[in-house]
Coordinates of C-alpha atoms in Angstrom, one line a residue:
M1 CA 19.1 64.0 160.9
M2 CA 19.0 66.2 157.8
G3 CA 16.2 65.2 155.5
S4 CA 17.2 66.9 152.2
L5 CA 20.2 68.1 150.2
E6 CA 19.0 71.7 150.8
E7 CA 19.2 71.3 154.5
E8 CA 22.6 69.8 154.3
R9 CA 23.7 72.7 152.1
L10 CA 22.5 75.2 154.7
V11 CA 24.3 73.5 157.5
Q12 CA 27.5 73.3 155.4
M13 CA 27.2 77.0 154.7
V14 CA 27.2 77.8 158.4
Q15 CA 30.2 75.5 159.0
D16 CA 32.1 77.2 156.1
F17 CA 31.2 80.5 157.6
I18 CA 32.5 79.6 161.0
E19 CA 35.8 78.4 159.6
S20 CA 36.4 81.4 157.4
E21 CA 35.3 84.0 160.0
S22 CA 36.7 82.5 163.3
S23 CA 39.7 84.8 163.2
S24 CA 37.9 88.0 162.4
L25 CA 34.6 87.8 164.1
S26 CA 35.6 90.1 167.0
A27 CA 36.1 92.9 164.4
F28 CA 32.6 92.4 163.0
P29 CA 30.8 95.8 163.1
P30 CA 27.5 96.3 164.9
P31 CA 24.2 95.5 163.1
S32 CA 23.7 99.3 162.4
S33 CA 26.8 99.3 160.1
S34 CA 25.2 97.1 157.5
K35 CA 27.4 98.4 154.7
C36 CA 30.5 96.8 156.3
V37 CA 29.0 93.4 156.8
S38 CA 31.0 90.7 155.1
T39 CA 29.8 88.6 152.1
E40 CA 29.6 85.6 154.4
H41 CA 27.4 87.4 156.8
D42 CA 25.2 88.6 154.0
D43 CA 24.8 85.1 152.6
L44 CA 23.7 83.7 155.9
Y45 CA 21.5 86.7 156.7
F46 CA 19.6 86.7 153.4
T47 CA 19.3 82.9 153.5
L48 CA 17.6 83.1 156.9
Q49 CA 15.5 86.1 155.7
K50 CA 14.4 84.1 152.7
I51 CA 13.3 81.1 154.8
V52 CA 11.4 83.3 157.2
G53 CA 9.7 85.1 154.3
Q54 CA 8.5 81.9 152.6
V55 CA 4.8 81.7 153.6
T56 CA 2.2 79.5 152.0
E57 CA -1.4 80.6 151.5
A58 CA -2.6 78.4 154.4
E59 CA 0.1 79.7 156.7
A60 CA -0.7 83.3 155.7
K61 CA -4.3 82.9 157.0
V62 CA -3.0 81.6 160.3
V63 CA -0.4 84.4 160.6
E64 CA -3.1 87.0 160.0
S65 CA -5.3 85.5 162.7
V66 CA -2.4 85.2 165.2
E67 CA -1.2 88.8 164.5
K68 CA -4.7 90.1 164.9
H69 CA -5.1 88.7 168.4
M70 CA -1.5 89.0 169.7
K71 CA -0.9 92.7 168.7
N72 CA -2.7 94.1 171.7
K73 CA -1.6 91.6 174.3
K74 CA 0.6 92.9 177.1
E75 CA 3.8 91.4 178.3
G76 CA 3.9 89.6 181.7
E77 CA 0.9 87.4 181.2
K78 CA 1.3 83.7 182.1
I79 CA 2.5 82.0 178.9
S80 CA 0.4 78.9 179.4
D81 CA -2.8 81.0 179.8
L82 CA -1.9 83.0 176.8
K83 CA -1.6 79.8 174.7
E84 CA -5.0 78.6 175.7
W85 CA -6.5 82.0 175.1
L86 CA -5.0 82.1 171.6
V87 CA -6.2 78.5 170.8
L88 CA -9.7 79.7 171.7
K89 CA -9.4 82.7 169.4
L90 CA -8.1 80.6 166.5
R91 CA -11.0 78.2 166.9
I92 CA -13.4 81.1 166.8
D93 CA -11.8 82.2 163.6
G94 CA -12.5 78.7 162.2
F95 CA -9.2 76.9 162.6
N96 CA -8.7 73.4 164.0
A97 CA -6.2 74.6 166.7
S98 CA -5.1 72.7 169.8
I99 CA -2.3 72.7 172.4
C100 CA 0.4 70.2 171.5
Q101 CA 2.6 68.9 174.4
T102 CA 5.8 67.0 173.6
S103 CA 8.0 65.0 175.9
W104 CA 11.1 62.9 175.3
P105 CA 13.4 60.6 177.3
A106 CA 17.1 61.3 177.8
S107 CA 19.5 60.0 175.2
Y108 CA 23.3 60.3 174.6
R109 CA 23.0 63.6 172.8
C110 CA 19.8 65.0 174.3
P111 CA 18.6 65.3 177.9
A112 CA 15.0 64.6 178.8
G113 CA 12.5 67.4 178.5
E114 CA 9.1 68.6 177.6
Y115 CA 7.6 71.5 175.6
E116 CA 4.3 73.0 174.7
Y117 CA 3.2 74.8 171.6
I118 CA 0.1 75.4 169.4
E119 CA -0.7 73.5 166.2
V120 CA -3.3 74.0 163.5
R121 CA -4.4 71.0 161.5
W122 CA -6.5 70.7 158.3
K123 CA -7.2 68.1 155.6
E124 CA -6.3 69.0 152.0
E125 CA -8.5 68.2 149.0
K126 CA -6.4 65.1 148.2
G127 CA -7.1 63.8 151.7
S128 CA -3.6 64.3 153.2
N129 CA -3.3 65.8 156.7
K130 CA -1.4 69.1 157.1
R131 CA -0.4 71.0 160.1
V132 CA 1.1 74.4 160.9
I133 CA 3.2 74.9 164.0
V134 CA 2.5 78.1 166.0
D135 CA 4.9 79.1 168.8
I136 CA 4.4 82.5 170.5
E137 CA 7.8 82.3 172.3
F138 CA 9.9 81.2 169.4
R139 CA 12.7 83.9 169.4
S140 CA 13.3 83.4 173.1
Q141 CA 14.3 79.8 172.5
F142 CA 17.5 80.9 170.8
E143 CA 18.7 83.6 173.3
V144 CA 22.3 83.0 174.6
A145 CA 24.5 84.7 177.1
R146 CA 27.0 87.3 175.9
P147 CA 26.0 87.0 172.2
T148 CA 28.5 88.0 169.6
P149 CA 27.8 90.9 167.2
F150 CA 27.2 88.4 164.5
F151 CA 24.6 86.5 166.5
K152 CA 22.9 89.8 167.5
H153 CA 22.7 90.6 163.8
V154 CA 21.2 87.1 163.0
I155 CA 18.7 87.0 165.9
K156 CA 16.9 90.1 164.6
I157 CA 15.7 88.1 161.7
V158 CA 14.0 85.5 163.9
P159 CA 10.3 86.4 164.4
L160 CA 8.9 86.8 167.9
F161 CA 6.5 84.0 167.2
F162 CA 6.7 81.2 164.6
V163 CA 4.0 80.1 162.2
G164 CA 5.0 77.5 159.6
S165 CA 5.4 73.9 158.5
E166 CA 7.8 71.3 159.9
A167 CA 10.0 71.6 156.8
K168 CA 10.4 75.4 157.3
L169 CA 11.1 74.9 161.0
K170 CA 13.8 72.3 160.2
K171 CA 15.7 74.7 158.0
L172 CA 15.6 77.5 160.6
L173 CA 16.7 75.2 163.3
S174 CA 19.7 74.0 161.3
L175 CA 21.0 77.5 160.9
L176 CA 20.0 79.1 164.2
C177 CA 21.3 76.3 166.4
C178 CA 24.7 76.3 164.6
A179 CA 24.9 80.1 164.9
A180 CA 23.9 80.0 168.6
E181 CA 26.6 77.3 169.4
H182 CA 29.2 79.3 167.5
S183 CA 28.3 82.4 169.5
L184 CA 28.7 80.6 172.8
T185 CA 32.0 78.9 171.9
E186 CA 33.4 82.1 170.4
T187 CA 32.9 83.9 173.7
G188 CA 34.4 81.0 175.7
L189 CA 31.1 79.8 177.1
Y190 CA 29.8 76.3 177.6
V191 CA 27.1 75.1 175.1
P192 CA 24.2 74.0 177.3
P193 CA 22.4 70.8 176.1
W194 CA 19.1 72.8 175.7
R195 CA 20.7 74.8 172.9
T196 CA 21.8 71.9 170.8
T197 CA 20.1 71.0 167.5
A198 CA 19.0 67.6 168.9
Y199 CA 17.2 69.2 171.9
M200 CA 15.6 71.8 169.7
H201 CA 14.3 69.2 167.2
S202 CA 12.7 67.3 170.2
K203 CA 10.6 70.4 171.1
W204 CA 8.6 70.7 167.9
L205 CA 9.4 67.7 165.7
N206 CA 9.0 64.9 168.3
T207 CA 5.5 64.0 167.0
N208 CA 5.7 60.4 168.1
N209 CA 5.5 61.4 171.8
A210 CA 3.1 64.3 171.3
N211 CA -0.1 64.8 173.3
R212 CA -2.7 67.0 171.7
N213 CA -5.2 68.5 174.1
S214 CA -8.0 69.3 171.7
Q215 CA -10.7 69.2 174.4
S216 CA -9.2 71.7 176.8
L217 CA -11.3 74.6 175.6
T218 CA -14.9 74.8 174.4
V219 CA -16.6 77.6 172.5
W220 CA -19.8 78.8 174.2
I221 CA -23.0 78.6 172.1
P222 CA -26.0 80.7 173.3
P223 CA -29.0 78.6 174.4
Q224 CA -32.0 78.3 172.1
P225 CA -35.1 80.2 173.2
I226 CA -37.5 78.2 175.4
R227 CA -41.0 78.1 174.1
N228 CA -44.0 77.2 176.3
H229 CA -47.3 77.4 174.6
H230 CA -49.3 76.6 177.8
R231 CA -47.6 78.9 180.3
R232 CA -46.1 82.2 179.1
G233 CA -44.4 85.1 180.8
F234 CA -43.0 84.1 184.2
A235 CA -42.8 80.4 183.5
S236 CA -40.7 80.9 180.3
A237 CA -38.4 83.4 182.0
S238 CA -37.9 81.1 185.0
A239 CA -37.0 78.1 182.7
L240 CA -34.4 80.2 180.8
S241 CA -32.9 81.5 184.1
H242 CA -32.5 78.0 185.3
Q243 CA -30.8 76.9 182.1
L244 CA -28.3 79.8 182.1
S245 CA -27.4 79.3 185.8
S246 CA -26.7 75.6 185.3
M247 CA -24.4 76.1 182.3
R248 CA -20.6 76.4 182.6
I249 CA -19.4 79.2 180.4
N250 CA -15.7 79.3 179.4
C251 CA -14.6 82.8 178.3
C252 CA -11.3 84.5 177.6

């Protein structure tokens, strides 16, 4: 359900675009020929670009931390391990980060499913709780088979990973899901249920059925020096050795 007039306007813009461009989409030039892009494409492109570029001060700090840690990571790593690793790094940087797991039952418009992403929470001065959604596999959620030239142009705007509020995510979902569905139908393909707006909303915005695993990782704190005024040397070293060997150290 759309929660604001602005979101309704964005969806209507996509629908108007689809109706006006349905007969000429096959003639749309490749993304490299940006000068030939129609006004309708420009409107949608820059609207998406504007939404992606809107970053609050709190979000910017999370983005900086995520980019710092993710820039040197190699492809092919297990995504669940990578999420846990990033949560640890975010906590070391001072953020209240955790793994958020969502699940939802089947409904008429949406099949059952589950999803996992990272969230960062904090409390503002007025006492209200805020959260930033972090998804390191965001762009891949919108990939479709045989994308149209228009959709190829649009998908380039989508960041590889998402960092932002629920309100920002809702706006992106409204436009990207419509564009993905249009790309599929334009090429004569079936729109799978996992590419519908209802299914996408359930992934990140189904907070009623969310399980936050805030205890899955711990930050190691070095042990305090052991002082023994009566027995020095070997006794102290032996005690410290025993303490270290009995500890469970979680590292990245």
